[in-house]
Backbone as CSV, one residue per row, in Angstrom:
resi,resn,N_x,N_y,N_z,CA_x,CA_y,CA_z,C_x,C_y,C_z
1,UNK,-49.116,12.349,8.771,-50.212,12.763,9.645,-51.030,11.516,10.016
2,UNK,-51.217,10.586,9.038,-52.023,9.392,9.329,-51.288,8.497,10.340
3,UNK,-50.015,8.304,10.095,-49.232,7.460,11.011,-49.244,7.971,12.434
4,UNK,-49.204,9.281,12.616,-49.216,9.832,13.948,-50.591,9.699,14.674
5,UNK,-51.631,9.606,13.860,-52.992,9.496,14.396,-53.553,8.139,14.497
6,UNK,-52.809,7.203,13.921,-53.272,5.771,13.811,-53.566,5.162,15.183
7,UNK,-52.638,5.361,16.181,-52.862,4.691,17.493,-54.091,5.235,18.150
8,UNK,-54.226,6.583,18.083,-55.440,7.211,18.699,-56.716,6.712,18.014
9,UNK,-56.698,6.585,16.698,-57.866,6.127,15.996,-58.199,4.683,16.377
10,UNK,-57.194,3.840,16.376,-57.410,2.431,16.658,-57.987,2.268,18.106
11,UNK,-57.545,3.095,19.040,-58.093,2.968,20.347,-59.568,3.335,20.399
12,UNK,-60.008,4.046,19.382,-61.489,4.395,19.276,-62.186,3.415,18.387
13,UNK,-61.517,2.404,17.880,-62.144,1.458,16.975,-62.277,1.996,15.578
14,UNK,-61.445,2.902,15.164,-61.498,3.519,13.844,-60.258,3.076,13.072
15,UNK,-60.466,2.693,11.850,-59.418,2.301,10.956,-58.995,3.450,10.067
16,UNK,-57.800,3.844,10.012,-57.326,4.906,9.099,-56.637,4.271,7.909
17,UNK,-57.027,4.741,6.740,-56.387,4.349,5.495,-55.850,5.607,4.841
18,UNK,-54.801,5.430,4.091,-54.209,6.541,3.319,-54.261,6.243,1.831
19,UNK,-54.871,7.130,1.125,-54.967,6.938,-0.340,-54.459,8.199,-0.997
20,UNK,-53.399,8.084,-1.775,-52.823,9.163,-2.467,-53.041,9.134,-3.924
21,UNK,-53.595,10.174,-4.512,-53.840,10.210,-5.928,-52.540,10.446,-6.637
22,UNK,-52.212,9.710,-7.629,-50.929,9.721,-8.273,-50.629,10.996,-9.037
23,UNK,-51.649,11.647,-9.598,-51.466,12.771,-10.543,-51.682,14.132,-9.898
24,UNK,-51.444,14.294,-8.661,-51.583,15.569,-7.976,-50.427,16.487,-8.358
25,UNK,-50.744,17.724,-8.603,-49.651,18.674,-8.930,-48.827,19.043,-7.676
26,UNK,-47.614,19.382,-7.849,-46.769,19.800,-6.739,-47.265,21.179,-6.213
27,UNK,-47.141,21.332,-4.934,-47.499,22.626,-4.322,-46.351,23.117,-3.516
28,UNK,-46.287,24.425,-3.293,-45.283,25.062,-2.441,-45.964,25.355,-1.139
29,UNK,-45.570,24.679,-0.074,-46.200,24.889,1.215,-45.214,24.540,2.331
30,UNK,-45.447,25.053,3.473,-44.652,24.733,4.666,-45.065,23.325,5.132
31,UNK,-44.145,22.407,4.940,-44.410,20.966,5.263,-44.826,20.806,6.689
32,UNK,-44.189,21.437,7.629,-44.557,21.305,8.999,-45.964,21.798,9.290
33,UNK,-46.300,22.905,8.733,-47.689,23.486,8.901,-48.696,22.591,8.258
34,UNK,-48.390,21.988,7.092,-49.335,21.128,6.374,-49.593,19.891,7.254
35,UNK,-48.529,19.277,7.802,-48.659,18.087,8.639,-49.510,18.512,9.922
36,UNK,-49.297,19.670,10.433,-50.020,20.145,11.596,-51.526,20.266,11.270
37,UNK,-51.820,20.836,10.093,-53.258,21.004,9.750,-53.869,19.625,9.519
38,UNK,-53.230,18.740,8.845,-53.809,17.443,8.613,-53.952,16.657,9.922
39,UNK,-53.003,16.781,10.821,-53.085,16.119,12.125,-54.255,16.635,12.909
40,UNK,-54.457,17.920,12.863,-55.601,18.504,13.568,-56.933,18.059,13.019
41,UNK,-57.003,17.992,11.655,-58.245,17.493,11.002,-58.469,16.074,11.397
42,UNK,-57.441,15.235,11.390,-57.624,13.801,11.745,-58.034,13.665,13.185
43,UNK,-57.406,14.470,14.159,-57.764,14.350,15.550,-59.238,14.706,15.765
44,UNK,-59.608,15.796,15.100,-61.025,16.234,15.247,-61.976,15.184,14.617
45,UNK,-61.583,14.589,13.508,-62.436,13.585,12.877,-62.578,12.383,13.811
46,UNK,-61.469,12.017,14.448,-61.468,10.854,15.358,-62.344,11.209,16.563
47,UNK,-62.188,12.407,17.089,-62.884,12.817,18.308,-64.387,12.901,18.068
48,UNK,-64.788,13.345,16.857,-66.227,13.612,16.629,-66.867,12.551,15.684
49,UNK,-66.203,11.461,15.449,-66.791,10.429,14.541,-67.867,9.633,15.289
50,UNK,-68.951,9.391,14.619,-70.046,8.557,15.210,-69.535,7.173,15.475
51,UNK,-70.028,6.545,16.490,-69.613,5.157,16.838,-69.831,4.223,15.643
52,UNK,-70.860,4.457,14.860,-71.193,3.533,13.768,-70.205,3.723,12.593
53,UNK,-69.554,4.841,12.554,-68.597,5.104,11.455,-67.220,4.500,11.857
54,UNK,-66.674,3.592,11.091,-65.413,2.932,11.466,-64.208,3.206,10.619
55,UNK,-64.377,3.946,9.575,-63.241,4.240,8.711,-63.157,5.758,8.362
56,UNK,-62.001,6.239,8.372,-61.712,7.624,7.864,-60.661,7.444,6.796
57,UNK,-60.939,8.035,5.644,-59.954,7.976,4.556,-59.281,9.235,4.471
58,UNK,-57.943,9.198,4.592,-57.236,10.442,4.362,-56.805,10.464,2.892
59,UNK,-57.175,11.519,2.267,-56.797,11.665,0.797,-56.086,13.013,0.703
60,UNK,-55.237,13.046,-0.264,-54.665,14.370,-0.620,-55.731,15.075,-1.414
61,UNK,-56.538,15.819,-0.676,-57.741,16.370,-1.242,-57.460,17.628,-2.042
62,UNK,-57.917,17.697,-3.251,-57.747,18.787,-4.147,-58.479,20.011,-3.542
63,UNK,-59.634,19.736,-2.938,-60.433,20.886,-2.360,-59.625,21.564,-1.256
64,UNK,-58.994,20.903,-0.433,-58.170,21.527,0.604,-57.057,22.293,0.023
65,UNK,-56.444,21.750,-1.033,-55.344,22.473,-1.711,-55.840,23.741,-2.371
66,UNK,-57.091,23.693,-2.962,-57.657,24.856,-3.560,-57.920,25.976,-2.531
67,UNK,-58.417,25.534,-1.347,-58.671,26.552,-0.266,-57.386,27.161,0.137
68,UNK,-56.314,26.364,0.311,-55.063,26.909,0.677,-54.523,27.897,-0.316
69,UNK,-54.653,27.614,-1.614,-54.206,28.497,-2.644,-54.987,29.842,-2.607
70,UNK,-56.345,29.695,-2.408,-57.141,30.897,-2.322,-56.739,31.802,-1.174
71,UNK,-56.387,31.158,-0.001,-56.017,31.961,1.175,-54.669,32.687,0.896
72,UNK,-53.809,32.154,0.065,-52.532,32.782,-0.210,-52.630,33.966,-1.147
73,UNK,-53.745,34.058,-1.887,-53.840,35.100,-2.907,-54.059,36.447,-2.270
């Protein structure tokens, strides 16, 4: 998702970095949908980022995973 959004971000003067936490548990999810969700989040972040903010860090966020698990219950 970061790679696909990088060109758009750079054209807005935003640097994207990807940081993956090593000890995340495996999850069962539709990879295509997950990429779609992350891409949408990144596009919205790029679109609505203040001019003074120059970096967006993409992290494999445990909070987002928790929300996804709650929705599946």
